[in-house]
Amino acid sequence: MSADAAEVEVRAIAAGGDGVATLEDGRTVFIPRTAPGDRVRLRTLRLHKRFARAEIGEILAHGAGRVTPPCPHYVRDRCGSCQLMHLSAEAQREAKGRIAGDALRRIGHLEIADPVVIASPTQLGYRAKVTFAVAGGRMGYHPLGQPDRVLDIRDCLLAEPAVRRLHQAVRTAASLLPVDVTRIVFRRDRHDGLHVVVRTDGKDAWVKGKALHGQLQRAGLTATIWWHPEGGAPRAVAGGVQPWPATIFEQVHPAMGRMVREAALHALGDVAGQHAWDLYAGVGDTTVALVARGATVESVELDRRAVEQAERVGPAGPIRRAGLVEERIDEMQPPAVVITNPPRGGMEPVVTDALARTAARRIVYISCDAATLARDIARMEAAYAVSSVQAFDQFPQTAHLECVALLERR
């Protein structure tokens, strides 16, 4: 089949953000940066046994949801950090709802409609943290489909204004960064403290951290500068110690993170006088909320620094454990209710098996990947039925979304 001759109409967006169409021979073809309803002529068609991949050669007709992306890096440089910036906000949410619904039906064995995706209050400027790769004098994201290259990103429109200013100030002082820098994080914490975390692949001391701090101060920015050598612990090298360590995980979209947590707590219902598990607990925000609602709580979190921070700033009473959930879950008292918020890879089989053996009346599962959510639901389907699934556009312009699923004991 000639790539120049292949013309297709895009019917949907797949997980990951590529458009989906069908070739004349029946194979599904995945085409990045396309919109449902687009009619496109393909180029660089790569045929596989059961599917194909291609690039846009020419857009012959635009789908209704296609818009002009606001970021020049998305168009000019094919920046891979965003996948759906060429779609309107409404079209993005529709696509994500379809992706989630498909995963829940196909993998989770659920008879369920596509969830309605709750909109973010902002489409740009929402990220309190951005992480850039650094290589060859360039600081930025990877081009689409080229993880071995680094783009020089001058401005990321997804970052909050303060984080954007911090990034741009460090760009002008890039000569002060260590020569072996591989990654750099710009972050605003929940107390509005700013942080720059510099990751290196060597252990040679970084001697210019204080100079970078001074340069930022002259630009009107006060930030803590962190150095994180490969294989070592992160350490603050300038700017004093902030009340919130920069390397502890927090949601990158704070407003939507709070909305998701409130939805999860609402789904859990009345917990007063009940014993609750908070799995993959992070810094303990959900634990705090459960205690405030009258529950006794046991939590597990892998990051010991997050557990230590939770013990410093959280209420007394909860039993907080540091370690892998799969290694600590058998130590815990039987729960009446559970909130679980695992990373993108979902829960290990030993965890879903343990949950299925509990007598918990409700499990609320917060997930940033509909496919692993659906897989874990299927593992527990003999013990728990899904009552509802809510979806949230926590990461506008990308193919990612957050889901909150309520599972009730059969």
Coordinates of N, CA and C in Angstrom, one line a residue, residues 73-223:
H73 N 5.9 25.4 20.6 CA 6.7 24.2 20.7 C 5.9 23.0 20.3
Y74 N 4.6 23.0 20.5 CA 3.7 21.9 20.1 C 3.7 21.7 18.6
V75 N 3.6 22.8 17.9 CA 3.5 22.8 16.5 C 4.9 22.7 15.8
R76 N 5.8 23.7 16.2 CA 7.1 23.8 15.5 C 8.0 22.6 15.8
D77 N 8.0 22.3 17.1 CA 9.0 21.3 17.6 C 8.4 19.9 17.8
R78 N 7.1 19.7 17.6 CA 6.4 18.5 18.0 C 6.8 18.0 19.4
C79 N 6.7 19.0 20.3 CA 6.9 18.6 21.7 C 6.0 17.5 22.2
G80 N 6.5 16.5 22.8 CA 5.8 15.4 23.2 C 5.1 15.4 24.6
S81 N 5.3 16.6 25.3 CA 4.8 16.7 26.6 C 3.3 16.7 26.6
C82 N 2.7 17.4 25.6 CA 1.2 17.4 25.4 C 0.9 16.5 24.2
Q83 N -0.3 15.9 24.3 CA -0.7 15.1 23.2 C -2.0 15.6 22.5
L84 N -2.8 16.4 23.2 CA -4.1 16.8 22.7 C -4.3 18.3 22.6
M85 N -3.3 19.0 22.5 CA -3.4 20.5 22.4 C -4.1 21.0 21.1
H86 N -4.2 20.1 20.1 CA -4.8 20.4 18.9 C -6.3 20.2 19.0
L87 N -6.9 19.8 20.1 CA -8.3 19.6 20.3 C -8.8 20.6 21.3
S88 N -10.1 21.0 21.1 CA -10.8 21.9 22.0 C -10.9 21.2 23.4
A89 N -11.1 22.0 24.4 CA -11.3 21.4 25.7 C -12.4 20.4 25.8
E90 N -13.5 20.7 25.1 CA -14.7 19.8 25.1 C -14.3 18.5 24.4
A91 N -13.6 18.6 23.2 CA -13.2 17.4 22.5 C -12.2 16.6 23.3
Q92 N -11.3 17.2 24.0 CA -10.4 16.5 24.9 C -11.1 15.7 25.9
R93 N -12.1 16.3 26.6 CA -12.8 15.6 27.6 C -13.7 14.4 27.0
E94 N -14.2 14.6 25.9 CA -15.0 13.6 25.2 C -14.1 12.4 24.9
A95 N -12.9 12.7 24.4 CA -12.0 11.7 24.0 C -11.5 10.9 25.2
K96 N -11.2 11.6 26.3 CA -10.8 10.9 27.5 C -11.9 10.1 28.1
G97 N -13.1 10.6 28.1 CA -14.2 9.8 28.6 C -14.4 8.5 27.8
R98 N -14.2 8.5 26.5 CA -14.3 7.4 25.7 C -13.1 6.4 26.0
I99 N -11.9 6.9 26.2 CA -10.8 6.1 26.5 C -11.0 5.3 27.8
A100 N -11.5 6.0 28.8 CA -11.8 5.4 30.1 C -12.9 4.4 30.0
G101 N -14.0 4.7 29.3 CA -15.1 3.8 29.2 C -14.7 2.5 28.4
D102 N -13.9 2.7 27.4 CA -13.4 1.5 26.6 C -12.6 0.6 27.5
A103 N -11.7 1.2 28.3 CA -10.9 0.3 29.2 C -11.7 -0.4 30.2
L104 N -12.7 0.3 30.8 CA -13.5 -0.3 31.9 C -14.4 -1.4 31.3
R105 N -14.8 -1.3 30.1 CA -15.7 -2.3 29.4 C -14.8 -3.5 29.0
R106 N -13.7 -3.2 28.3 CA -12.9 -4.2 27.6 C -12.0 -5.0 28.6
I107 N -11.4 -4.2 29.6 CA -10.5 -4.9 30.5 C -11.2 -5.2 31.8
G108 N -12.1 -4.3 32.3 CA -12.7 -4.4 33.6 C -14.0 -5.2 33.5
H109 N -14.5 -5.6 32.3 CA -15.7 -6.5 32.2 C -16.9 -5.8 32.7
L110 N -16.9 -4.4 32.7 CA -18.1 -3.7 33.2 C -19.1 -3.3 32.1
E111 N -20.3 -3.3 32.4 CA -21.3 -2.8 31.6 C -21.6 -1.3 32.0
I112 N -20.9 -0.4 31.4 CA -20.8 1.0 31.9 C -20.7 1.9 30.7
A113 N -21.4 3.0 30.8 CA -21.3 4.1 29.8 C -20.0 4.8 30.0
D114 N -19.5 5.6 28.9 CA -18.4 6.4 29.1 C -18.6 7.4 30.2
P115 N -17.7 7.6 31.2 CA -17.9 8.5 32.2 C -17.9 10.0 31.7
V116 N -18.7 10.8 32.2 CA -18.6 12.3 31.9 C -17.4 12.8 32.6
V117 N -16.5 13.5 31.9 CA -15.2 14.0 32.5 C -15.5 15.4 33.0
I118 N -15.2 15.6 34.3 CA -15.4 16.8 35.0 C -14.2 17.8 34.5
A119 N -14.6 19.0 34.1 CA -13.6 19.9 33.5 C -12.7 20.5 34.6
S120 N -11.5 20.8 34.1 CA -10.6 21.6 34.9 C -11.0 23.0 34.9
P121 N -10.8 23.8 36.0 CA -11.1 25.2 36.0 C -10.2 26.0 35.0
T122 N -9.0 25.5 34.7 CA -8.1 26.1 33.8 C -7.5 25.1 32.9
Q123 N -7.3 25.5 31.6 CA -6.7 24.6 30.6 C -5.2 24.8 30.5
L124 N -4.7 26.0 30.9 CA -3.3 26.3 30.8 C -2.9 26.8 32.2
G125 N -1.5 26.9 32.4 CA -1.1 27.5 33.7 C -1.5 26.8 34.9
Y126 N -1.6 25.5 34.9 CA -2.1 24.8 36.1 C -1.1 23.9 36.8
R127 N 0.1 23.7 36.2 CA 1.0 22.8 36.8 C 1.9 23.5 37.8
A128 N 1.9 23.0 39.0 CA 2.8 23.6 40.1 C 4.2 23.0 40.0
K129 N 4.4 22.0 39.1 CA 5.7 21.4 39.0 C 5.9 21.0 37.5
V130 N 7.1 21.3 37.0 CA 7.5 20.8 35.7 C 8.8 20.1 35.8
T131 N 9.1 19.1 35.1 CA 10.4 18.4 35.1 C 10.9 18.4 33.7
F132 N 12.1 18.9 33.5 CA 12.8 19.0 32.2 C 14.0 18.1 32.2
A133 N 14.2 17.4 31.0 CA 15.4 16.8 30.8 C 16.5 17.8 30.3
V134 N 17.7 17.5 30.5 CA 18.8 18.4 30.1 C 19.9 17.6 29.4
A135 N 20.2 18.1 28.2 CA 21.2 17.4 27.4 C 21.7 18.4 26.3
G136 N 23.0 18.4 26.0 CA 23.6 19.1 24.9 C 23.3 20.6 25.0
G137 N 23.2 21.1 26.2 CA 22.9 22.6 26.4 C 21.4 22.9 26.2
R138 N 20.6 21.9 26.1 CA 19.1 22.1 25.9 C 18.4 21.7 27.2
M139 N 17.4 22.4 27.6 CA 16.6 22.1 28.8 C 15.1 22.1 28.3
G140 N 14.5 20.9 28.5 CA 13.1 20.8 28.0 C 12.5 19.4 28.0
Y141 N 11.5 19.2 27.2 CA 10.9 17.9 27.0 C 11.4 17.2 25.8
H142 N 11.0 16.0 25.6 CA 11.4 15.2 24.5 C 10.4 15.4 23.3
P143 N 10.9 15.4 22.1 CA 10.0 15.5 20.9 C 9.1 14.2 20.9
L144 N 8.0 14.4 20.3 CA 7.0 13.2 20.1 C 7.7 12.0 19.5
G145 N 7.7 10.9 20.2 CA 8.3 9.7 19.7 C 9.8 9.6 19.7
Q146 N 10.5 10.6 20.3 CA 11.9 10.6 20.3 C 12.5 10.8 21.7
P147 N 12.4 9.8 22.5 CA 12.8 10.0 23.9 C 14.3 10.2 24.1
D148 N 15.1 10.0 23.1 CA 16.5 10.1 23.2 C 17.0 11.6 22.8
R149 N 16.0 12.4 22.4 CA 16.3 13.8 22.1 C 15.7 14.7 23.1
V150 N 16.3 15.9 23.3 CA 15.7 16.9 24.2 C 15.5 18.2 23.5
L151 N 14.3 18.8 23.6 CA 14.0 20.1 23.0 C 14.4 21.2 23.9
D152 N 14.8 22.3 23.4 CA 15.0 23.5 24.2 C 13.7 24.3 24.3
I153 N 13.1 24.1 25.5 CA 11.8 24.7 25.7 C 12.0 26.1 26.4
R154 N 11.6 27.1 25.7 CA 11.7 28.4 26.2 C 10.6 28.8 27.2
D155 N 9.5 28.2 27.0 CA 8.3 28.6 27.9 C 7.3 27.4 27.8
C156 N 6.9 26.9 29.0 CA 5.9 25.9 29.0 C 4.6 26.5 29.5
L157 N 3.6 26.5 28.6 CA 2.3 27.1 28.9 C 1.5 26.3 30.0
L158 N 1.8 25.1 30.2 CA 1.1 24.4 31.3 C 1.5 24.8 32.7
A159 N 2.7 25.4 32.8 CA 3.2 25.7 34.2 C 2.5 26.9 34.7
E160 N 2.4 26.9 36.0 CA 1.8 28.1 36.7 C 2.7 29.3 36.5
P161 N 2.2 30.5 36.6 CA 3.0 31.7 36.3 C 4.3 31.8 37.1
A162 N 4.3 31.5 38.4 CA 5.5 31.5 39.2 C 6.5 30.5 38.8
V163 N 6.0 29.3 38.4 CA 6.9 28.3 37.9 C 7.5 28.6 36.5
R164 N 6.7 29.3 35.7 CA 7.3 29.8 34.4 C 8.4 30.8 34.6
R165 N 8.1 31.7 35.5 CA 9.2 32.7 35.8 C 10.4 32.1 36.3
L166 N 10.3 31.1 37.2 CA 11.4 30.4 37.8 C 12.2 29.7 36.7
H167 N 11.5 29.0 35.8 CA 12.2 28.3 34.7 C 12.9 29.3 33.8
Q168 N 12.3 30.4 33.5 CA 13.0 31.4 32.6 C 14.2 32.0 33.2
A169 N 14.1 32.3 34.5 CA 15.2 32.9 35.2 C 16.4 31.9 35.3
V170 N 16.1 30.6 35.5 CA 17.2 29.6 35.5 C 17.8 29.5 34.1
R171 N 17.0 29.6 33.0 CA 17.5 29.5 31.7 C 18.6 30.5 31.4
T172 N 18.3 31.7 31.9 CA 19.3 32.8 31.7 C 20.6 32.6 32.5
A173 N 20.5 31.7 33.5 CA 21.7 31.5 34.4 C 22.2 30.0 34.2
A174 N 21.9 29.5 33.0 CA 22.2 28.0 32.8 C 23.7 27.7 33.0
S175 N 24.6 28.7 32.8 CA 26.0 28.5 33.0 C 26.4 28.1 34.4
L176 N 25.5 28.3 35.3 CA 25.8 28.0 36.7 C 25.4 26.6 37.1
L177 N 24.7 25.9 36.2 CA 24.3 24.5 36.4 C 25.5 23.6 36.3
P178 N 25.5 22.5 37.0 CA 26.6 21.5 36.9 C 26.7 20.9 35.5
V179 N 27.9 20.6 35.1 CA 28.1 20.1 33.7 C 27.4 18.7 33.5
D180 N 27.2 18.0 34.6 CA 26.6 16.6 34.5 C 25.1 16.6 34.9
V181 N 24.5 17.8 34.7 CA 23.1 17.8 35.0 C 22.3 17.0 34.0
T182 N 21.3 16.2 34.4 CA 20.5 15.4 33.5 C 19.0 15.8 33.6
R183 N 18.6 16.4 34.7 CA 17.2 16.7 34.9 C 17.1 17.9 35.8
I184 N 16.1 18.7 35.6 CA 15.8 19.8 36.5 C 14.3 20.0 36.7
V185 N 14.0 20.2 38.0 CA 12.6 20.3 38.4 C 12.3 21.7 38.9
F186 N 11.3 22.3 38.5 CA 10.8 23.6 38.9 C 9.5 23.4 39.6
R187 N 9.3 23.9 40.9 CA 8.2 23.5 41.7 C 7.7 24.7 42.6
R188 N 6.4 24.8 42.8 CA 5.8 25.6 43.8 C 5.2 24.7 44.8
D189 N 5.5 24.8 46.1 CA 4.9 23.9 47.0 C 3.6 24.5 47.6
R190 N 2.9 23.7 48.5 CA 1.6 24.2 49.0 C 1.7 25.4 49.9
H191 N 2.9 25.8 50.3 CA 3.1 27.0 51.1 C 3.6 28.1 50.2
D192 N 3.5 27.9 48.9 CA 4.0 28.9 47.9 C 5.5 29.1 47.9
G193 N 6.2 28.2 48.5 CA 7.7 28.2 48.4 C 8.1 27.7 47.0
L194 N 9.1 28.3 46.4 CA 9.6 27.9 45.1 C 10.9 27.0 45.3
H195 N 11.0 26.0 44.4 CA 12.2 25.1 44.5 C 12.7 24.9 43.1
V196 N 14.0 24.7 43.1 CA 14.7 24.2 41.9 C 15.5 23.0 42.3
V197 N 15.2 21.8 41.7 CA 15.9 20.6 42.0 C 16.7 20.2 40.8
V198 N 18.1 20.1 41.0 CA 19.0 19.8 40.0 C 19.5 18.4 40.2
R199 N 19.2 17.5 39.2 CA 19.6 16.1 39.2 C 20.9 15.9 38.4
T200 N 21.9 15.3 38.9 CA 23.1 15.0 38.2 C 23.4 13.5 38.1
D201 N 24.2 13.1 37.1 CA 24.5 11.7 37.0 C 25.8 11.3 37.6
G202 N 26.4 12.3 38.3 CA 27.7 12.1 39.0 C 27.6 12.6 40.5
K203 N 28.6 12.4 41.2 CA 28.6 12.8 42.6 C 29.6 13.9 42.9
D204 N 30.2 14.5 41.9 CA 31.1 15.6 42.1 C 30.3 16.8 42.7
A205 N 30.7 17.4 43.7 CA 30.0 18.5 44.4 C 29.7 19.6 43.4
W206 N 28.4 20.1 43.5 CA 28.0 21.3 42.8 C 28.3 22.5 43.6
V207 N 29.2 23.3 43.1 CA 29.7 24.5 43.9 C 29.0 25.8 43.5
K208 N 28.1 25.8 42.5 CA 27.6 27.1 42.1 C 26.1 27.2 42.5
G209 N 25.6 26.4 43.4 CA 24.2 26.5 43.8 C 23.9 27.8 44.5
K210 N 24.8 28.3 45.3 CA 24.6 29.6 45.9 C 24.6 30.7 44.9
A211 N 25.4 30.6 43.9 CA 25.5 31.6 42.9 C 24.2 31.6 42.1
L212 N 23.6 30.5 41.8 CA 22.3 30.4 41.2 C 21.2 31.0 42.0
H213 N 21.3 30.8 43.3 CA 20.3 31.3 44.2 C 20.4 32.9 44.2
G214 N 21.6 33.4 44.2 CA 21.8 34.8 44.2 C 21.3 35.4 42.9
Q215 N 21.5 34.7 41.8 CA 21.0 35.2 40.4 C 19.5 35.3 40.4
L216 N 18.8 34.3 41.0 CA 17.4 34.3 41.1 C 16.9 35.4 42.0
Q217 N 17.6 35.7 43.1 CA 17.2 36.8 43.9 C 17.2 38.1 43.2
R218 N 18.2 38.3 42.4 CA 18.4 39.5 41.6 C 17.2 39.6 40.6
A219 N 16.7 38.5 40.2 CA 15.5 38.5 39.3 C 14.2 38.6 40.0
G220 N 14.3 38.8 41.4 CA 13.1 39.0 42.2 C 12.4 37.7 42.6
L221 N 13.2 36.6 42.6 CA 12.6 35.2 42.9 C 13.4 34.7 44.1
T222 N 12.7 34.2 45.1 CA 13.2 33.5 46.2 C 12.9 32.0 46.1
A223 N 14.0 31.2 46.0 CA 13.8 29.8 45.8 C 14.8 29.0 46.6

